[in-house]
Amino acid sequence: MRRRRTAPLAAAAVAAVLLLAAGCGGRATTHHKPGTGHEQATGSNGTLLAARDESGRRLRELPAADAPTVRAEARPDTEGGWNVHLTVERFRFTPESVGGGALIGRGHARVLVDGRETARAYGPWFHLPPGARTLTVRLHADDHTVWAVAGKPVQTTLPLTPSTAPSPTPTVPPTSSPTPTVPPASSPAADPTPAGRTLDIRVSGSTVTPAPSRVEVKKGERVTLRVTSDRADTVHVHGYDREATLAPGTPATLTLTADRTGLFEVETHESGLVLTQLVVR
């Protein structure tokens, strides 16, 4: 009579259960069999198409109602480059889970300059060096597949027109008299660059007072943000990478010198509220 091998079978079953449990929950990643890529393992989140982009990454189709969208705004800086701001809908950047499974509404962006991929974007702001003529921003899932609608990648393309140089100061021809004209003592002097300004902002729940708007700032001007919030949070000035901690009911002060031109958003990290936009010229 043959002995039944129940113990090894039971151990194998327990091991299988533990392996299945280990693959659930936690970080947004996908465990799969050796030799099976993330693209095959996460095909249930959208429809994995046979089509690929120019870099060979497969497209992951979604209905238009569920698919993310992206828009880009580029402003020239004084060094010939561009400050780029992305606005996304039904999407959030998840750098902490890149390489994991494809989850709808999550991922990163690929930056293509003049048709060639140059970088990834893990947030709404990034900078382009001088020389770029066309910018394309394409949204990817965490497993690097391309989010798509109707067989087309979810992306936006923006032409980058060289910034117009400031008009030179016109040359005034000399008069016949070599003696310069002295203005009257009562004439006001030219307005100097403002020494600085303070922006007072209050946050109550999801309400920002005064309502968010664009604030014109001269390059070199000193700007102080005084923010009072009813909850613990962090205020962040994008592009300048300056932060200040917000304690409930206590004003937080953040001062910076606007030494870079462009459009820079000021927002809270936890609540994701835009407090204001600094336009530095």
Short mmCIF file of C-alpha atoms in Angstrom, two decimals:
data_model
loop_
_atom_site.label_atom_id
_atom_site.label_comp_id
_atom_site.label_asym_id
_atom_site.label_seq_id
_atom_site.Cartn_x
_atom_site.Cartn_y
_atom_site.Cartn_z
CA MET A 1 0.00 0.00 0.00
CA ARG A 2 1.44 3.50 -1.04
CA ARG A 3 1.84 6.14 1.66
CA ARG A 4 -0.16 9.31 1.01
CA ARG A 5 2.03 12.43 0.78
CA THR A 6 -0.35 14.81 2.54
CA ALA A 7 2.25 16.86 4.44
CA PRO A 8 4.18 18.16 1.40
CA LEU A 9 0.91 18.90 -0.40
CA ALA A 10 -0.40 20.85 2.60
CA ALA A 11 2.86 22.81 2.87
CA ALA A 12 2.70 23.68 -0.82
CA ALA A 13 -0.89 24.88 -0.47
CA VAL A 14 0.05 27.12 2.48
CA ALA A 15 2.99 28.52 0.54
CA ALA A 16 0.71 29.29 -2.42
CA VAL A 17 -1.74 31.14 -0.16
CA LEU A 18 1.10 33.18 1.35
CA LEU A 19 2.41 34.10 -2.09
CA LEU A 20 -1.05 35.22 -3.19
CA ALA A 21 -1.47 37.26 -0.04
CA ALA A 22 1.90 38.92 -0.56
CA GLY A 23 0.79 40.14 -3.96
CA CYS A 24 -2.27 42.00 -2.63
CA GLY A 25 -2.46 45.44 -1.11
CA GLY A 26 0.43 47.72 -0.25
CA ARG A 27 2.38 49.57 -2.90
CA ALA A 28 0.76 49.85 -6.32
CA THR A 29 2.85 47.20 -8.02
CA THR A 30 2.09 43.96 -9.86
CA HIS A 31 3.64 40.60 -9.05
CA HIS A 32 3.69 38.23 -11.98
CA LYS A 33 5.32 35.10 -13.30
CA PRO A 34 8.94 35.26 -14.45
CA GLY A 35 9.10 36.16 -18.13
CA THR A 36 5.75 38.01 -18.03
CA GLY A 37 6.04 41.77 -18.31
CA HIS A 38 3.92 44.38 -16.51
CA GLU A 39 2.09 45.04 -19.77
CA GLN A 40 0.68 41.52 -19.86
CA ALA A 41 0.11 41.34 -16.11
CA THR A 42 -1.98 44.52 -15.88
CA GLY A 43 -4.06 44.24 -19.00
CA SER A 44 -7.34 44.45 -17.06
CA ASN A 45 -6.84 48.20 -16.43
CA GLY A 46 -7.86 49.44 -19.84
CA THR A 47 -7.38 47.54 -23.08
CA LEU A 48 -3.80 46.77 -24.03
CA LEU A 49 -3.44 47.46 -27.75
CA ALA A 50 -0.98 45.99 -30.22
CA ALA A 51 -0.10 49.51 -31.35
CA ARG A 52 3.05 51.10 -29.96
CA ASP A 53 4.49 54.59 -29.83
CA GLU A 54 7.73 55.50 -31.60
CA SER A 55 9.73 54.25 -28.59
CA GLY A 56 8.08 50.82 -28.72
CA ARG A 57 5.78 51.25 -25.69
CA ARG A 58 2.34 49.72 -26.08
CA LEU A 59 -0.83 51.79 -25.92
CA ARG A 60 -3.38 51.17 -23.14
CA GLU A 61 -6.85 52.18 -24.33
CA LEU A 62 -9.45 53.82 -22.06
CA PRO A 63 -12.94 55.21 -22.74
CA ALA A 64 -12.81 58.97 -23.21
CA ALA A 65 -14.88 59.48 -20.04
CA ASP A 66 -12.26 57.68 -17.91
CA ALA A 67 -9.11 58.79 -19.71
CA PRO A 68 -6.82 61.52 -18.36
CA THR A 69 -6.14 64.75 -20.22
CA VAL A 70 -3.11 67.05 -20.29
CA ARG A 71 -2.50 70.67 -21.32
CA ALA A 72 0.81 72.54 -21.34
CA GLU A 73 1.72 76.20 -20.96
CA ALA A 74 5.26 77.37 -21.73
CA ARG A 75 6.72 80.75 -20.83
CA PRO A 76 10.17 81.89 -21.96
CA ASP A 77 12.78 82.67 -19.32
CA THR A 78 15.54 85.25 -19.58
CA GLU A 79 18.17 82.65 -20.48
CA GLY A 80 16.46 81.44 -23.66
CA GLY A 81 14.81 78.39 -22.10
CA TRP A 82 11.22 77.66 -21.13
CA ASN A 83 9.30 77.18 -17.89
CA VAL A 84 6.58 74.62 -18.62
CA HIS A 85 3.45 74.04 -16.52
CA LEU A 86 1.16 71.03 -17.02
CA THR A 87 -2.53 70.94 -16.20
CA VAL A 88 -3.96 67.42 -15.93
CA GLU A 89 -7.45 66.06 -15.31
CA ARG A 90 -8.40 62.61 -13.99
CA PHE A 91 -4.70 62.01 -13.41
CA ARG A 92 -2.07 62.37 -10.71
CA PHE A 93 1.68 61.97 -10.81
CA THR A 94 2.89 58.91 -8.86
CA PRO A 95 6.71 58.82 -8.91
CA GLU A 96 6.68 56.54 -5.88
CA SER A 97 5.13 53.67 -7.86
CA VAL A 98 6.86 53.89 -11.25
CA GLY A 99 7.49 50.37 -12.54
CA GLY A 100 4.39 48.99 -10.80
CA GLY A 101 1.04 48.02 -12.22
CA ALA A 102 -1.04 50.24 -14.48
CA LEU A 103 -3.73 51.89 -12.37
CA ILE A 104 -6.23 54.21 -14.03
CA GLY A 105 -5.60 57.86 -13.23
CA ARG A 106 -1.97 57.40 -12.18
CA GLY A 107 1.45 57.57 -13.79
CA HIS A 108 3.98 60.04 -15.18
CA ALA A 109 4.62 62.08 -18.33
CA ARG A 110 7.25 61.71 -21.03
CA VAL A 111 8.73 64.89 -22.49
CA LEU A 112 9.50 64.91 -26.22
CA VAL A 113 11.43 67.85 -27.64
CA ASP A 114 11.33 68.20 -31.44
CA GLY A 115 9.99 64.64 -31.66
CA ARG A 116 12.70 63.05 -29.50
CA GLU A 117 12.10 61.83 -25.95
CA THR A 118 14.34 63.77 -23.57
CA ALA A 119 13.00 63.32 -20.04
CA ARG A 120 10.20 62.20 -17.73
CA ALA A 121 8.03 64.59 -15.72
CA TYR A 122 6.86 63.56 -12.25
CA GLY A 123 5.03 66.79 -11.45
CA PRO A 124 3.33 69.80 -13.07
CA TRP A 125 6.46 71.96 -13.48
CA PHE A 126 9.67 71.43 -15.43
CA HIS A 127 12.23 73.47 -17.39
CA LEU A 128 13.44 73.18 -20.97
CA PRO A 129 16.86 74.49 -22.06
CA PRO A 130 17.29 76.85 -25.03
CA GLY A 131 16.96 75.55 -28.59
CA ALA A 132 13.68 73.64 -28.36
CA ARG A 133 11.15 74.32 -31.13
CA THR A 134 8.31 71.87 -30.41
CA LEU A 135 7.23 70.27 -27.13
CA THR A 136 5.08 67.13 -26.78
CA VAL A 137 3.97 65.82 -23.36
CA ARG A 138 2.57 62.27 -23.29
CA LEU A 139 0.90 60.54 -20.31
CA HIS A 140 2.08 57.06 -19.28
CA ALA A 141 0.90 54.51 -16.74
CA ASP A 142 3.21 53.31 -13.95
CA ASP A 143 4.12 50.25 -16.05
CA HIS A 144 5.32 52.63 -18.83
CA THR A 145 2.47 51.84 -21.23
CA VAL A 146 0.88 54.85 -22.94
CA TRP A 147 -2.61 55.96 -21.96
CA ALA A 148 -4.67 56.20 -25.15
CA VAL A 149 -8.14 57.11 -26.44
CA ALA A 150 -9.45 55.87 -29.80
CA GLY A 151 -6.06 54.38 -30.57
CA LYS A 152 -4.21 57.68 -30.08
CA PRO A 153 -1.83 58.54 -27.19
CA VAL A 154 -3.07 61.00 -24.56
CA GLN A 155 -0.73 63.92 -25.20
CA THR A 156 -0.44 67.60 -26.01
CA THR A 157 1.89 69.32 -28.48
CA LEU A 158 2.99 72.91 -28.17
CA PRO A 159 5.07 74.99 -30.62
CA LEU A 160 7.80 76.96 -28.86
CA THR A 161 8.24 80.34 -30.51
CA PRO A 162 11.49 82.15 -29.64
CA SER A 163 10.85 84.93 -27.16
CA THR A 164 10.85 88.46 -28.52
CA ALA A 165 13.83 90.46 -27.32
CA PRO A 166 13.01 93.71 -25.51
CA SER A 167 13.01 96.74 -27.75
CA PRO A 168 16.28 98.69 -27.38
CA THR A 169 16.16 102.12 -25.81
CA PRO A 170 15.96 104.64 -28.67
CA THR A 171 19.04 106.81 -29.16
CA VAL A 172 18.34 110.51 -28.74
CA PRO A 173 20.41 112.64 -31.16
CA PRO A 174 22.50 115.34 -29.45
CA THR A 175 21.31 118.92 -29.52
CA SER A 176 23.37 121.83 -30.69
CA SER A 177 24.00 122.86 -27.11
CA PRO A 178 26.58 120.75 -25.23
CA THR A 179 25.09 121.77 -21.90
CA PRO A 180 22.68 119.08 -20.65
CA THR A 181 19.22 120.13 -19.68
CA VAL A 182 18.73 120.04 -15.91
CA PRO A 183 15.18 119.11 -14.90
CA PRO A 184 13.43 121.29 -12.39
CA ALA A 185 13.94 120.34 -8.76
CA SER A 186 10.27 119.54 -8.45
CA SER A 187 10.34 116.91 -11.23
CA PRO A 188 9.85 113.38 -9.81
CA ALA A 189 12.65 110.86 -10.25
CA ALA A 190 12.05 107.70 -12.26
CA ASP A 191 10.21 105.02 -10.30
CA PRO A 192 12.79 102.57 -8.91
CA THR A 193 12.18 98.86 -8.82
CA PRO A 194 9.93 98.20 -5.81
CA ALA A 195 11.89 97.09 -2.76
CA GLY A 196 9.31 94.41 -2.10
CA ARG A 197 5.71 93.57 -1.39
CA THR A 198 3.76 91.33 0.97
CA LEU A 199 0.88 89.10 -0.07
CA ASP A 200 -1.51 88.17 2.76
CA ILE A 201 -3.46 84.97 2.05
CA ARG A 202 -5.94 83.09 4.25
CA VAL A 203 -7.08 79.49 3.76
CA SER A 204 -10.30 78.24 5.34
CA GLY A 205 -11.31 74.75 4.29
CA SER A 206 -11.18 74.88 0.49
CA THR A 207 -11.68 78.66 0.34
CA VAL A 208 -8.73 80.94 -0.45
CA THR A 209 -8.98 84.66 0.40
CA PRO A 210 -8.40 86.71 -1.65
CA ALA A 211 -9.44 84.53 -4.58
CA PRO A 212 -6.44 83.12 -6.50
CA SER A 213 -5.23 85.38 -9.28
CA ARG A 214 -2.05 86.28 -11.17
CA VAL A 215 0.23 88.78 -9.46
CA GLU A 216 2.62 90.75 -11.67
CA VAL A 217 6.14 90.89 -10.20
CA LYS A 218 9.24 92.62 -11.54
CA LYS A 219 12.39 90.57 -11.86
CA GLY A 220 14.56 91.21 -8.82
CA GLU A 221 11.61 92.23 -6.65
CA ARG A 222 11.39 90.81 -3.14
CA VAL A 223 8.10 89.01 -2.43
CA THR A 224 6.85 87.95 1.00
CA LEU A 225 3.99 85.46 1.25
CA ARG A 226 2.15 85.52 4.60
CA VAL A 227 -0.24 82.55 4.68
CA THR A 228 -2.67 81.67 7.48
CA SER A 229 -4.46 78.32 7.30
CA ASP A 230 -7.06 76.63 9.49
CA ARG A 231 -5.26 73.29 9.14
CA ALA A 232 -1.72 71.91 9.16
CA ASP A 233 -0.24 71.96 5.67
CA THR A 234 2.76 73.10 3.61
CA VAL A 235 2.86 76.05 1.22
CA HIS A 236 5.12 75.60 -1.82
CA VAL A 237 6.33 78.02 -4.51
CA HIS A 238 6.84 75.97 -7.68
CA GLY A 239 9.83 76.79 -9.85
CA TYR A 240 11.66 78.33 -6.89
CA ASP A 241 11.29 75.18 -4.74
CA ARG A 242 10.60 77.20 -1.59
CA GLU A 243 8.39 75.84 1.17
CA ALA A 244 6.99 76.88 4.53
CA THR A 245 5.12 74.82 7.13
CA LEU A 246 1.58 75.91 7.98
CA ALA A 247 0.33 75.46 11.55
CA PRO A 248 -3.42 75.93 12.19
CA GLY A 249 -4.22 79.58 12.88
CA THR A 250 -0.58 80.73 12.85
CA PRO A 251 0.66 82.91 9.99
CA ALA A 252 3.61 81.41 8.08
CA THR A 253 5.99 83.75 6.25
CA LEU A 254 7.97 82.85 3.13
CA THR A 255 10.20 85.46 1.47
CA LEU A 256 11.96 85.12 -1.87
CA THR A 257 13.65 87.27 -4.50
CA ALA A 258 11.98 86.90 -7.90
CA ASP A 259 15.20 86.34 -9.86
CA ARG A 260 13.66 84.01 -12.49
CA THR A 261 11.08 85.03 -15.05
CA GLY A 262 8.01 82.98 -15.87
CA LEU A 263 4.75 81.83 -14.32
CA PHE A 264 5.06 80.24 -10.87
CA GLU A 265 2.19 78.71 -8.88
CA VAL A 266 1.92 78.92 -5.11
CA GLU A 267 -0.08 76.02 -3.68
CA THR A 268 -0.63 73.86 -0.61
CA HIS A 269 0.66 70.31 -0.61
CA GLU A 270 -1.96 68.41 1.41
CA SER A 271 -5.11 70.17 0.22
CA GLY A 272 -3.75 70.89 -3.29
CA LEU A 273 -5.14 74.44 -3.34
CA VAL A 274 -3.68 77.06 -5.68
CA LEU A 275 -3.17 80.19 -3.55
CA THR A 276 -1.85 82.56 -6.22
CA GLN A 277 0.30 82.72 -9.37
CA LEU A 278 3.41 84.89 -9.58
CA VAL A 279 4.11 86.28 -13.06
CA VAL A 280 7.72 87.47 -13.03
CA ARG A 281 8.73 89.68 -15.97
#
